[in-house]
mmCIF file of the C-alpha atoms, coordinates in Angstrom:
data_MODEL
# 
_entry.id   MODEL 
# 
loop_
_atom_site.group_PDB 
_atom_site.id 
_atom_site.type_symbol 
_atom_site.label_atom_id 
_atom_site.label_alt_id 
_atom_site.label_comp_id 
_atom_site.label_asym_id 
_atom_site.label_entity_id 
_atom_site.label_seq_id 
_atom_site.pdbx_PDB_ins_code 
_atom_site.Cartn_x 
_atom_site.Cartn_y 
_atom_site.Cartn_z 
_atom_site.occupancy 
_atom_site.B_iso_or_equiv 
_atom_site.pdbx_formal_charge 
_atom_site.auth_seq_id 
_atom_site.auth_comp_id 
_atom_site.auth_asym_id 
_atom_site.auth_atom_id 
_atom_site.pdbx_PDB_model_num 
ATOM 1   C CA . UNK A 1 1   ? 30.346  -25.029 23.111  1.00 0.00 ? 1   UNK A CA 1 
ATOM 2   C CA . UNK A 1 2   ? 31.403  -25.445 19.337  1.00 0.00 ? 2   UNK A CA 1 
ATOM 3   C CA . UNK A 1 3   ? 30.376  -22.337 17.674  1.00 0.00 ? 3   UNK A CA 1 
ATOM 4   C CA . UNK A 1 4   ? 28.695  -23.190 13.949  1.00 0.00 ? 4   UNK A CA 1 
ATOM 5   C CA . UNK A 1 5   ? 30.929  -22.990 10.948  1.00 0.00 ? 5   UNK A CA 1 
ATOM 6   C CA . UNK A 1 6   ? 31.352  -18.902 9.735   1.00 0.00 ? 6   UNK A CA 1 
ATOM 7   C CA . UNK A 1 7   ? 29.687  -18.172 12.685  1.00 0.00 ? 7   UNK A CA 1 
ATOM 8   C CA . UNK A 1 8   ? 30.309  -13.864 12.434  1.00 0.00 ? 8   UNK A CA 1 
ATOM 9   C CA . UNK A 1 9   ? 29.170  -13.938 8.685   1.00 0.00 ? 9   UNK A CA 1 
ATOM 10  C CA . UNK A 1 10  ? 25.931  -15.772 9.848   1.00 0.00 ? 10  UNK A CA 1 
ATOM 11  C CA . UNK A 1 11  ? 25.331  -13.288 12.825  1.00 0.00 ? 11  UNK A CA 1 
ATOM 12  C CA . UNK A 1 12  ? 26.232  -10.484 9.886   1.00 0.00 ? 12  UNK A CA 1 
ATOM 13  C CA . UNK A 1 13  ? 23.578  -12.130 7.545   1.00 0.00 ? 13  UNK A CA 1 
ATOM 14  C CA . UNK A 1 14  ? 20.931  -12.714 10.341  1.00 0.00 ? 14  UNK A CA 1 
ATOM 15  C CA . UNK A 1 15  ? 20.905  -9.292  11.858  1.00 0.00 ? 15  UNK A CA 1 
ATOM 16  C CA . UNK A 1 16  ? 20.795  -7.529  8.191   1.00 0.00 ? 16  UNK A CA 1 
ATOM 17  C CA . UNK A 1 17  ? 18.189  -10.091 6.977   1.00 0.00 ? 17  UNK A CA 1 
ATOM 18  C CA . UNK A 1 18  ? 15.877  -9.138  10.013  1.00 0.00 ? 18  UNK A CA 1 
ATOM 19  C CA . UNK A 1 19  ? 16.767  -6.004  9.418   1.00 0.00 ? 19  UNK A CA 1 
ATOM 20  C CA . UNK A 1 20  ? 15.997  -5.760  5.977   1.00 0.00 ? 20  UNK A CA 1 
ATOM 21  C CA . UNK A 1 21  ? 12.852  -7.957  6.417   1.00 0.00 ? 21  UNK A CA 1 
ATOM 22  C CA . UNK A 1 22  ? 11.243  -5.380  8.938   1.00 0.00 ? 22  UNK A CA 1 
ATOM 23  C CA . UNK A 1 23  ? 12.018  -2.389  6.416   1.00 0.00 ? 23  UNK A CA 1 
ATOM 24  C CA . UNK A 1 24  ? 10.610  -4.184  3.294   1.00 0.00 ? 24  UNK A CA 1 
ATOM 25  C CA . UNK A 1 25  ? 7.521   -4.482  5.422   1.00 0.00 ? 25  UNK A CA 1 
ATOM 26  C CA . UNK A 1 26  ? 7.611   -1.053  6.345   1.00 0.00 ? 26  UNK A CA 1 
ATOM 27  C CA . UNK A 1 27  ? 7.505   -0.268  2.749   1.00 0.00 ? 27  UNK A CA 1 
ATOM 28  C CA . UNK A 1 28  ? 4.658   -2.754  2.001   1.00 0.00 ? 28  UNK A CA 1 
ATOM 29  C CA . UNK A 1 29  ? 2.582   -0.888  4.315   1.00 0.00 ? 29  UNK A CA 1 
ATOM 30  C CA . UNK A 1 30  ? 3.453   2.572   3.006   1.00 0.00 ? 30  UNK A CA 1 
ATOM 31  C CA . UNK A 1 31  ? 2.900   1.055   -0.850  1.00 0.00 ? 31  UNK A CA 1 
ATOM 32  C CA . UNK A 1 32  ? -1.169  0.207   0.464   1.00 0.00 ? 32  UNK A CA 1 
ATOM 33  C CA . UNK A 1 33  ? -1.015  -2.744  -2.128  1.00 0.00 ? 33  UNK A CA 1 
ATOM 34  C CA . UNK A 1 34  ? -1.231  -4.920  0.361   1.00 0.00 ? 34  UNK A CA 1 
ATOM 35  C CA . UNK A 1 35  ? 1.431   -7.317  2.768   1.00 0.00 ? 35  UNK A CA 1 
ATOM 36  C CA . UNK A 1 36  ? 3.043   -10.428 3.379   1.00 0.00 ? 36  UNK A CA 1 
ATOM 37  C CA . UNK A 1 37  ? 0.457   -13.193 4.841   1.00 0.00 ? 37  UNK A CA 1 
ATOM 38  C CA . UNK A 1 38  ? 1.841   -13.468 8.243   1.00 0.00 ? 38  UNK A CA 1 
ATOM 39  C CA . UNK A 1 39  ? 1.768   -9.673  8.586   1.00 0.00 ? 39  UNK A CA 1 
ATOM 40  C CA . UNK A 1 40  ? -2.020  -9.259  6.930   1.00 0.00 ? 40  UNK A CA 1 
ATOM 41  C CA . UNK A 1 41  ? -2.371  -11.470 10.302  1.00 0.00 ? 41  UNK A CA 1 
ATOM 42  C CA . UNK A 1 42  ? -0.314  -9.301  12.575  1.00 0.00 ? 42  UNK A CA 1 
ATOM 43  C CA . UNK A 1 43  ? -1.146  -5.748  11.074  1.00 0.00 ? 43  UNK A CA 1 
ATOM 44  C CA . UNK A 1 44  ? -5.409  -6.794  11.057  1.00 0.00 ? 44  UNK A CA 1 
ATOM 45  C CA . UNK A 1 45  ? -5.165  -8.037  14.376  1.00 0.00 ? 45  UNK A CA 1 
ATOM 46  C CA . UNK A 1 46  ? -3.282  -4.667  15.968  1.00 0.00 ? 46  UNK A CA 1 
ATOM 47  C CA . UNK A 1 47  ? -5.178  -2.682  13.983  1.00 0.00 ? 47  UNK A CA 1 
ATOM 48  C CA . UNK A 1 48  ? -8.984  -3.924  14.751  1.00 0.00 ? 48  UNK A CA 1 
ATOM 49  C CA . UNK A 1 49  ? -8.287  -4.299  18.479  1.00 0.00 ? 49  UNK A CA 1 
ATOM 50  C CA . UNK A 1 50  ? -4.683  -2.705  19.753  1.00 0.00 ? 50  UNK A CA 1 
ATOM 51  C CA . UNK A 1 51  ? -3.899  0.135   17.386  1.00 0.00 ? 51  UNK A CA 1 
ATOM 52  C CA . UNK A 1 52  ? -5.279  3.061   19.936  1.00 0.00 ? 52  UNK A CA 1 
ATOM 53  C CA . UNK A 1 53  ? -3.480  1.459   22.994  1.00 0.00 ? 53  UNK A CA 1 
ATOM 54  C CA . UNK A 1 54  ? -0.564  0.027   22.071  1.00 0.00 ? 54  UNK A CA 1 
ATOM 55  C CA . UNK A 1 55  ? 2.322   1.249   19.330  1.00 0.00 ? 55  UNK A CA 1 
ATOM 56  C CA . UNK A 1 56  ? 2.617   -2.004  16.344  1.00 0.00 ? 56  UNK A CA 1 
ATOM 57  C CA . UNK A 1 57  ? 6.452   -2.034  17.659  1.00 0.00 ? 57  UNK A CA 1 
ATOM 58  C CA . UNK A 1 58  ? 4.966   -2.967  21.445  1.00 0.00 ? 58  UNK A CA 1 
ATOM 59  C CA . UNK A 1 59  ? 2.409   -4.743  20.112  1.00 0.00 ? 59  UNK A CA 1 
ATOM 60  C CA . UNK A 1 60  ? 4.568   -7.112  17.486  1.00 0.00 ? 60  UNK A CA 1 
ATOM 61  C CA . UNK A 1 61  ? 6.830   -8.144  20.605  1.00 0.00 ? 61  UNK A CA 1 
ATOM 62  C CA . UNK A 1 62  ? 3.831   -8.921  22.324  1.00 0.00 ? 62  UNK A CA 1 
ATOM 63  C CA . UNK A 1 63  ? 2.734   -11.126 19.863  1.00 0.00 ? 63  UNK A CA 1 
ATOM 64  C CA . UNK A 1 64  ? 6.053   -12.927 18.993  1.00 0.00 ? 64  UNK A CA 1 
ATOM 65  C CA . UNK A 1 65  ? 6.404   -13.742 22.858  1.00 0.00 ? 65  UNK A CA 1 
ATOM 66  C CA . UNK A 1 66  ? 3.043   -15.492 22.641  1.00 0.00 ? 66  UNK A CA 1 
ATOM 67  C CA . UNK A 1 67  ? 4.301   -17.611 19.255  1.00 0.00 ? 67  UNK A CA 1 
ATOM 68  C CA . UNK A 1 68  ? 7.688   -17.787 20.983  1.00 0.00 ? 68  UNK A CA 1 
ATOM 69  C CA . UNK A 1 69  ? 6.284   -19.727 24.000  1.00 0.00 ? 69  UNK A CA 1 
ATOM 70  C CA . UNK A 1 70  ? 4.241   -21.750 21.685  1.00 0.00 ? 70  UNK A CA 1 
ATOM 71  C CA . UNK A 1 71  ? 6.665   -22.360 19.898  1.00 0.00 ? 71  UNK A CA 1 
ATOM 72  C CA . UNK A 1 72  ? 10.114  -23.342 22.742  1.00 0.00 ? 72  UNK A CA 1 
ATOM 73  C CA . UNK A 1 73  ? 6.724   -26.435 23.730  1.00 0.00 ? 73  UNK A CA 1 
ATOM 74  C CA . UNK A 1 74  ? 6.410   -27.556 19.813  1.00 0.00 ? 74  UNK A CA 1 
ATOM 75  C CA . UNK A 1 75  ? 9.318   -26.317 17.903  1.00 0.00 ? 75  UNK A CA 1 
ATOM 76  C CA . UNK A 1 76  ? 12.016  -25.958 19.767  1.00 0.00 ? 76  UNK A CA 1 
ATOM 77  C CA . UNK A 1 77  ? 14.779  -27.447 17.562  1.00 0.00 ? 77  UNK A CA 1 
ATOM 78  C CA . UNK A 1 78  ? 13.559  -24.191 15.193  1.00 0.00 ? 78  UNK A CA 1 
ATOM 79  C CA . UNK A 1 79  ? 14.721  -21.406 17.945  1.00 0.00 ? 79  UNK A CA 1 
ATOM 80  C CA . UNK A 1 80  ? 17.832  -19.802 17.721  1.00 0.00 ? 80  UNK A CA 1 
ATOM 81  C CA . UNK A 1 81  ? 19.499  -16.371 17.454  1.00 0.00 ? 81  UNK A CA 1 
ATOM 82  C CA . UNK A 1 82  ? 17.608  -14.748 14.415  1.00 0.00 ? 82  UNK A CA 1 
ATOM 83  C CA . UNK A 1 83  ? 14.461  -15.848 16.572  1.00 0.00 ? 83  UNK A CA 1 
ATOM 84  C CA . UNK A 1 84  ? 15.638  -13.421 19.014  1.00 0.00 ? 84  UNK A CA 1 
ATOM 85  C CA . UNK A 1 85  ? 16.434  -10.870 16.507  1.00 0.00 ? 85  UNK A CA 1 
ATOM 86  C CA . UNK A 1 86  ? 13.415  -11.356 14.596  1.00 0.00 ? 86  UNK A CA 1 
ATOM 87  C CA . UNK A 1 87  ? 11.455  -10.826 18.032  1.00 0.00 ? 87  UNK A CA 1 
ATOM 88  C CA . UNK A 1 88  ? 13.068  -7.677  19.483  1.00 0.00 ? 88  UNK A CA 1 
ATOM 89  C CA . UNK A 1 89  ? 13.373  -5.879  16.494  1.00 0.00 ? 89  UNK A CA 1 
ATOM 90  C CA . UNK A 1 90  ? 11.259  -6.220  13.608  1.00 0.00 ? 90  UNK A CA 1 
ATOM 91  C CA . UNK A 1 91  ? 8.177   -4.506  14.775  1.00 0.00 ? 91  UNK A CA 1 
ATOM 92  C CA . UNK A 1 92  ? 10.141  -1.127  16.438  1.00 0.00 ? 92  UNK A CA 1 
ATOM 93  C CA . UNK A 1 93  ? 12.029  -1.037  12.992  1.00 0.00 ? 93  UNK A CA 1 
ATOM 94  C CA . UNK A 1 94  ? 8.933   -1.351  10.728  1.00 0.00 ? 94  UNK A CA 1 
ATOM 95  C CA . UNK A 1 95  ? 7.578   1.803   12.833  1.00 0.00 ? 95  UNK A CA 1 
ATOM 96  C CA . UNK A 1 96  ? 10.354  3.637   12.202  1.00 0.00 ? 96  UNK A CA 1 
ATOM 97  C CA . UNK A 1 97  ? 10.873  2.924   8.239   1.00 0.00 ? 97  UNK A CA 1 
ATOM 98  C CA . UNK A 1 98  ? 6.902   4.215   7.673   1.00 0.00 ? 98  UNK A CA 1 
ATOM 99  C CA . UNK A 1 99  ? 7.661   7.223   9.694   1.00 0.00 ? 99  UNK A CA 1 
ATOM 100 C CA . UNK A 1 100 ? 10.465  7.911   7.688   1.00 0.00 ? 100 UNK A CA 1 
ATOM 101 C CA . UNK A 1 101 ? 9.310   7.371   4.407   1.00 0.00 ? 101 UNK A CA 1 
ATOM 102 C CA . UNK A 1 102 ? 5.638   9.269   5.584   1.00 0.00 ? 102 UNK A CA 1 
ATOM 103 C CA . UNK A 1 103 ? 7.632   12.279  6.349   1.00 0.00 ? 103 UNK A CA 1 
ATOM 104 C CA . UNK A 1 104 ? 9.557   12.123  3.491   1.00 0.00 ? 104 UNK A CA 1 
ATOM 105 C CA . UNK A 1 105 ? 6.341   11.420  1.399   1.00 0.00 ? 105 UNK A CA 1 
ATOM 106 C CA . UNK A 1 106 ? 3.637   12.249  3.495   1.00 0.00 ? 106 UNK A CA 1 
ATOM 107 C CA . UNK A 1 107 ? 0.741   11.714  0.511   1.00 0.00 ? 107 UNK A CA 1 
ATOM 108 C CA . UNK A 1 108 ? 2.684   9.329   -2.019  1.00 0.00 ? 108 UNK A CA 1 
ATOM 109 C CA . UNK A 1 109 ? 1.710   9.429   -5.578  1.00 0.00 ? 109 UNK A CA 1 
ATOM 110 C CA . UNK A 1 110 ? 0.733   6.085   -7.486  1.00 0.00 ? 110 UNK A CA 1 
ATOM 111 C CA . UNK A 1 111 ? 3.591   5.987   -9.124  1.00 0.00 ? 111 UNK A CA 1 
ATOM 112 C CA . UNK A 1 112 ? 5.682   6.395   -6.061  1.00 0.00 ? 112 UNK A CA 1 
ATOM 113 C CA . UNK A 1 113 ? 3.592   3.766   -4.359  1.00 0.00 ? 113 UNK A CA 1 
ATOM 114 C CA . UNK A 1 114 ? 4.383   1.244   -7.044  1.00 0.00 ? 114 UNK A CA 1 
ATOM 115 C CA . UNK A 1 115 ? 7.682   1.980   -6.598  1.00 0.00 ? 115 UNK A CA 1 
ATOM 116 C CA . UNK A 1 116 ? 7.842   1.247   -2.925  1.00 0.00 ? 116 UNK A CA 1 
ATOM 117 C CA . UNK A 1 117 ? 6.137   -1.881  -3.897  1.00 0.00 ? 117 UNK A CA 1 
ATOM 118 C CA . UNK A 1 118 ? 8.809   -3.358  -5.741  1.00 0.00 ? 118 UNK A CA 1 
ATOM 119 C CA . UNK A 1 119 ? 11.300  -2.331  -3.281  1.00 0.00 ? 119 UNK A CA 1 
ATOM 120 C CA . UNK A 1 120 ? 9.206   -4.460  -1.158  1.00 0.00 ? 120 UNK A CA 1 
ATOM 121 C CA . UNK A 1 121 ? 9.413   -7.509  -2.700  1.00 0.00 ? 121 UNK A CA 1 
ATOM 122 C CA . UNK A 1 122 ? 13.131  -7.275  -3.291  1.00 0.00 ? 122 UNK A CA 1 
ATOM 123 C CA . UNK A 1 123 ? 14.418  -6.056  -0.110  1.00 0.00 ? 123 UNK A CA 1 
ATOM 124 C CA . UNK A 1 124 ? 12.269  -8.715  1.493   1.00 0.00 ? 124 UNK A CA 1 
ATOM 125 C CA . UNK A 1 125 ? 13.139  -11.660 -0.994  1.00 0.00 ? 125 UNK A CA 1 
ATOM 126 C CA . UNK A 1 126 ? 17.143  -10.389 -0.609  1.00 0.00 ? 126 UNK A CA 1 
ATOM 127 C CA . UNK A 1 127 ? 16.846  -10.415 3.311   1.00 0.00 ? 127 UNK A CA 1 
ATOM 128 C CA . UNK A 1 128 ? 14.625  -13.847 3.574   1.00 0.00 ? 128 UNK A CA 1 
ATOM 129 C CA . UNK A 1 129 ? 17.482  -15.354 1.478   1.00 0.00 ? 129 UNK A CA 1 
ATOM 130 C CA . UNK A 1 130 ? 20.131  -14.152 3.975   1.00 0.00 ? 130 UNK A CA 1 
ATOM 131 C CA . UNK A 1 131 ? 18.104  -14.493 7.038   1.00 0.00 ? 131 UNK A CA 1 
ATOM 132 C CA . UNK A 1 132 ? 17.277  -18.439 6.201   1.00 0.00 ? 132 UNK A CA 1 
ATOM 133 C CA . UNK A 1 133 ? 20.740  -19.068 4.452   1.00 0.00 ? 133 UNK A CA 1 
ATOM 134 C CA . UNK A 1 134 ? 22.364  -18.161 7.938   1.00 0.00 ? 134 UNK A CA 1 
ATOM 135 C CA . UNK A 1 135 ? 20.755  -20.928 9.581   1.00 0.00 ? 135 UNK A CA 1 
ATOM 136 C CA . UNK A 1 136 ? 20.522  -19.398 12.971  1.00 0.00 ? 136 UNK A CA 1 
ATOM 137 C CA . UNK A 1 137 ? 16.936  -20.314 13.538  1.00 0.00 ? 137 UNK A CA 1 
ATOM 138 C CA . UNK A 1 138 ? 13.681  -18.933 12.638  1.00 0.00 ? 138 UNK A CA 1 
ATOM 139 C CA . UNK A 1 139 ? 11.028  -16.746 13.284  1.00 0.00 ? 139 UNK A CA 1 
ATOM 140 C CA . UNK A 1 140 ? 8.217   -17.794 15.853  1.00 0.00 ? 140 UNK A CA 1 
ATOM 141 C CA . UNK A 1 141 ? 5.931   -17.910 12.723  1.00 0.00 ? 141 UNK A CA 1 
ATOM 142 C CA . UNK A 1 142 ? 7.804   -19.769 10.231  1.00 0.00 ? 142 UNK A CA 1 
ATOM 143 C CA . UNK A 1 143 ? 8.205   -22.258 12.880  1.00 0.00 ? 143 UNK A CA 1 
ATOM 144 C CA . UNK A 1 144 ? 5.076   -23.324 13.294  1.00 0.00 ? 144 UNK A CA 1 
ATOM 145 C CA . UNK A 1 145 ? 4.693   -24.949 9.563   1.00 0.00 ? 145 UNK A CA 1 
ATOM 146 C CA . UNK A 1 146 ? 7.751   -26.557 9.999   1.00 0.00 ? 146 UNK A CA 1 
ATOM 147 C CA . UNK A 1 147 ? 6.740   -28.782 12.847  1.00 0.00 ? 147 UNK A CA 1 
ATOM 148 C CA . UNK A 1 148 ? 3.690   -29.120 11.316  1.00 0.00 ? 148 UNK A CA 1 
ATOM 149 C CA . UNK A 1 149 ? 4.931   -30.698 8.117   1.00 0.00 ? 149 UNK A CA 1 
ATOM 150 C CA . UNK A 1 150 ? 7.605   -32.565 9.561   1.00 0.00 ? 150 UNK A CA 1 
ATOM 151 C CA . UNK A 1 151 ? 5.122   -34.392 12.428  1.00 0.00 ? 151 UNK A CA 1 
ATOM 152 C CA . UNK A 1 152 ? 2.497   -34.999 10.181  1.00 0.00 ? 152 UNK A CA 1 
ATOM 153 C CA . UNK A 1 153 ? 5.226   -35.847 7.043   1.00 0.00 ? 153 UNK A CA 1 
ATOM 154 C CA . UNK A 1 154 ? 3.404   -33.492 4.893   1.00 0.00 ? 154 UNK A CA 1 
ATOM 155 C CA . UNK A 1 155 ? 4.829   -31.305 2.222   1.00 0.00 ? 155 UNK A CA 1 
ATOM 156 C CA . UNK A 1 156 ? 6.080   -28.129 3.335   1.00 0.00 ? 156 UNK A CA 1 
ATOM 157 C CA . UNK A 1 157 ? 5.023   -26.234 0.718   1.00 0.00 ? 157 UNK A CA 1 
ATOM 158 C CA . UNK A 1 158 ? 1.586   -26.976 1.329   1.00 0.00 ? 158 UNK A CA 1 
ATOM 159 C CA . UNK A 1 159 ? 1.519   -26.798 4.870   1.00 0.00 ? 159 UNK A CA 1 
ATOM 160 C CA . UNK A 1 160 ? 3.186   -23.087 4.485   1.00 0.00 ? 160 UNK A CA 1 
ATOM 161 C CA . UNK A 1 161 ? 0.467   -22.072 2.410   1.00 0.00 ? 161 UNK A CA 1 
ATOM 162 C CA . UNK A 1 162 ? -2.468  -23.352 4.491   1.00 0.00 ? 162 UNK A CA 1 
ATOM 163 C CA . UNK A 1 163 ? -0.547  -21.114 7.630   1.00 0.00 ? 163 UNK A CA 1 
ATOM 164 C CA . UNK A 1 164 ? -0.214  -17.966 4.909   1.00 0.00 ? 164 UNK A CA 1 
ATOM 165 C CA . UNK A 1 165 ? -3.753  -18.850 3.777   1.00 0.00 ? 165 UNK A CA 1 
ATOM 166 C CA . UNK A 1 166 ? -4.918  -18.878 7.302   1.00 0.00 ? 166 UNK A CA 1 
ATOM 167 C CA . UNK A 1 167 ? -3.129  -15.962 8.021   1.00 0.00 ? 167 UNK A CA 1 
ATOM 168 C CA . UNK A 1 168 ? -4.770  -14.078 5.364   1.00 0.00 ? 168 UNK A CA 1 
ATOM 169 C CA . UNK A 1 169 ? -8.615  -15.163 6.499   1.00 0.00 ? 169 UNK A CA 1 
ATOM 170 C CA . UNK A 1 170 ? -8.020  -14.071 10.081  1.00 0.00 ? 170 UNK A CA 1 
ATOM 171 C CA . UNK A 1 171 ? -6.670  -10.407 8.460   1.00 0.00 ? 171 UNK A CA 1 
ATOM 172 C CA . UNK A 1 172 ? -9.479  -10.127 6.485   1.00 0.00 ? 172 UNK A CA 1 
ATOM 173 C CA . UNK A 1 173 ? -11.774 -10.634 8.904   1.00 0.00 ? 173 UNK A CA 1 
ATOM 174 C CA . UNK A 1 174 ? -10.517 -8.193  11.157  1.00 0.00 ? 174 UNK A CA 1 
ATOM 175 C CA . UNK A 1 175 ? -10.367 -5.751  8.637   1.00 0.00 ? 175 UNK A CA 1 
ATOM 176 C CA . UNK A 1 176 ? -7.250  -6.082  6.844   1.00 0.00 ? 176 UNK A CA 1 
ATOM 177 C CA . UNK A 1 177 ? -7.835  -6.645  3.375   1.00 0.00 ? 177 UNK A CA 1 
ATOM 178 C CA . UNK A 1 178 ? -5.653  -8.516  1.233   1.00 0.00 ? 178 UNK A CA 1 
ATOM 179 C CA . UNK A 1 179 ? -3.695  -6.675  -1.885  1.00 0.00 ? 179 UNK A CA 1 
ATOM 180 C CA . UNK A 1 180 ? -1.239  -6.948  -4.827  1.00 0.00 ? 180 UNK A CA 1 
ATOM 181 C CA . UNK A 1 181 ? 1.581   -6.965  -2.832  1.00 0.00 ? 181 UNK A CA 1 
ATOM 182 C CA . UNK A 1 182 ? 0.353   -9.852  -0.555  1.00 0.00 ? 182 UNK A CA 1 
ATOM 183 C CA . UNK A 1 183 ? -0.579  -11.837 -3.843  1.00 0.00 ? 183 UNK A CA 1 
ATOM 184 C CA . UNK A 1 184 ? 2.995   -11.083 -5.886  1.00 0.00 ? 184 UNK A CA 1 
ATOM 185 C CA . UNK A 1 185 ? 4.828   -12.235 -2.473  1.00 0.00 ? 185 UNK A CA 1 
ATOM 186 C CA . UNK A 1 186 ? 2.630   -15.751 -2.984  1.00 0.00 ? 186 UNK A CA 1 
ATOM 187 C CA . UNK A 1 187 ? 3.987   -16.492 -5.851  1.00 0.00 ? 187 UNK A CA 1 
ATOM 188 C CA . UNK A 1 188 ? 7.331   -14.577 -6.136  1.00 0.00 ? 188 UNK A CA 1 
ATOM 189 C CA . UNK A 1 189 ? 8.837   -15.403 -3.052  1.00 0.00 ? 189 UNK A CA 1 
ATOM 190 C CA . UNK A 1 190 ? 10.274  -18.611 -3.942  1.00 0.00 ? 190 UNK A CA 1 
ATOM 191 C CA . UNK A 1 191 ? 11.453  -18.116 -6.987  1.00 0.00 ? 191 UNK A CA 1 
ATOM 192 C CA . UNK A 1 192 ? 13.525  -14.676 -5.952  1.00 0.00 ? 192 UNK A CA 1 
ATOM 193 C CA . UNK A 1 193 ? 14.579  -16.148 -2.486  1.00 0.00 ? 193 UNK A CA 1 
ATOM 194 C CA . UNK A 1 194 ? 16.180  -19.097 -4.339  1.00 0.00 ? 194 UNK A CA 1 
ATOM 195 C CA . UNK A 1 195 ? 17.731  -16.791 -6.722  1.00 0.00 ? 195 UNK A CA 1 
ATOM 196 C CA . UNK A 1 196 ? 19.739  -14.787 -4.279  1.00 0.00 ? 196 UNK A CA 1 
ATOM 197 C CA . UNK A 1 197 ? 20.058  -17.800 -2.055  1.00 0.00 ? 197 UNK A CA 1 
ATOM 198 C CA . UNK A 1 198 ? 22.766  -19.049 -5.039  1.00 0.00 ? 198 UNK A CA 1 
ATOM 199 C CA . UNK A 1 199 ? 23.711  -15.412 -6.844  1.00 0.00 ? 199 UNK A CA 1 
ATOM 200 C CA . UNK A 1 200 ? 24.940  -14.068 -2.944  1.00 0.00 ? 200 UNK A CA 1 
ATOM 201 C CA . UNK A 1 201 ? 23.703  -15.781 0.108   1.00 0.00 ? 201 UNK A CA 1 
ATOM 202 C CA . UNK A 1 202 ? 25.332  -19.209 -0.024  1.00 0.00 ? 202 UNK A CA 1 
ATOM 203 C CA . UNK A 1 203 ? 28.445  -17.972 -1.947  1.00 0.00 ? 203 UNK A CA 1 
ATOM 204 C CA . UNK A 1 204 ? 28.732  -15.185 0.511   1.00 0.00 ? 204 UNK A CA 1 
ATOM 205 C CA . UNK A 1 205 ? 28.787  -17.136 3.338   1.00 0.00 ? 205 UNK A CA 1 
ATOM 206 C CA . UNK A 1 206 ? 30.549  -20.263 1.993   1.00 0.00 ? 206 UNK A CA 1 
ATOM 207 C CA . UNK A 1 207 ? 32.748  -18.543 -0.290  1.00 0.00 ? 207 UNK A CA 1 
ATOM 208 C CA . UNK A 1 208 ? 33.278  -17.218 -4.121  1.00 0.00 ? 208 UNK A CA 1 
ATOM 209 C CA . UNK A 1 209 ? 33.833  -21.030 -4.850  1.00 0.00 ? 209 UNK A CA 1 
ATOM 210 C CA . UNK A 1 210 ? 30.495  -21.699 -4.155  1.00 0.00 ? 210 UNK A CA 1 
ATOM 211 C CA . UNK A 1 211 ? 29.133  -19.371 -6.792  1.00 0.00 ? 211 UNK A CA 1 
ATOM 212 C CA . UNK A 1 212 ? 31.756  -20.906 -9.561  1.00 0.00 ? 212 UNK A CA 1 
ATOM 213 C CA . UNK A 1 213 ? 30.583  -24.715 -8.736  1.00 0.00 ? 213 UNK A CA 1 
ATOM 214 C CA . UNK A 1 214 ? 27.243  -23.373 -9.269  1.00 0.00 ? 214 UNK A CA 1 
ATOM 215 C CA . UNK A 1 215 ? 27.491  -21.810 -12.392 1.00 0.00 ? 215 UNK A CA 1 
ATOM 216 C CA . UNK A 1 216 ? 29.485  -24.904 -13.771 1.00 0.00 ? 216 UNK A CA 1 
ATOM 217 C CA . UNK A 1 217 ? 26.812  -27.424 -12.429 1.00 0.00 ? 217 UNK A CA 1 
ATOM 218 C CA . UNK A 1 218 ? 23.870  -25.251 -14.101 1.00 0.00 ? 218 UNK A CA 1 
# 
């Protein structure tokens, strides 16, 4: 089997960007302004029914196994090695960031929370950028709007933001409030994903060139 083109610097950038995606969250939770949509989803739903029996690590791999069978019957052109990643690891590594930063902060100031906040948003907008730039598949979750707007030949956009929206009703029923931080990633995300996909993701993985035919076409 033909391996895809730069195939170790999209491994490098899909293992970092899962990586770096599961520590932004763990800083989200630690800021209490609030979290991504999918997450508001994840973290209401563990925390209403699961948080006294299982750990959110356990509980998150649980949960993507569900999407992931859901998914290999709907979506299956979507699955690929960051699925795998995304799966195994995200949910033990957001555990162990907010221990981490709890010990090292145990009762965070406002200003401190703020802080963690906008580390957030830009370690997450940074590692989505790398993690879809590799183009090694995608998580269980971001699958499902996918399939959705390309069956029904709907606009993305709008299908993603019914999902988050959706997402975001089911957390706040179970108790999971939405804040800030789940409001700046609605309408930041795009913006700052698409600026490091062309300031480092594509020219990292295609090559400086990449970054010097971009600055001459803009």
């Amino acid at each position: 089997m033909q391996l895809p083109e730069n195939f170790k610097k999209r491994i490098l950038m899909t293992t970092s960007g899962v990586t770096l995606c599961a520590i932004a969250v763990g800083f989200f939770k630690c800021s209490s302004f609030g979290v991504d949509p999918f997450q508001c989803f994840a973290q209401g739903i563990w925390g209403h029914f699961f948080e006294t029996t299982l750990s959110f690590g356990l509980y998150y791999t649980i949960l993507s196994a569900l999407l992931l069978l859901l998914d290999l019957i709907i979506a299956r052109k979507c699955m690929g090695a960051a699925t795998l990643v995304n799966m195994f690891l995200t949910g033990y590594i957001v555990d162990f960031t907010c221990t981490v930063i709890n010990r090292l902060a145990p009762a965070p100031t406002l200003p401190l929370r703020i802080v963690y906040l906008f580390i957030a948003v830009l370690v997450m907008c940074f590692a989505s950028s790398l993690y879809m730039t590799s183009n090694l598949g995608v998580s269980v979750y971001d699958a499902i709007p996918i399939v959705i707007s390309d069956t029904r030949k709907l606009p993305f956009r709008f299908v993603r933001i019914g999902c988050d929206l959706l997402c975001v009703v089911i957390g706040t029923l179970t108790g999971l409030l939405p804040g800030i931080g789940t409001l700046i990633t609605a309408f930041f995300m795009g913006p700052l994903i698409e600026y490091f996909n062309h300031t480092f993701s594509e020219p990292f993985l295609k090559g400086k060139h990449t970054k010097q035919t971009i600055a001459q076409n803009t």
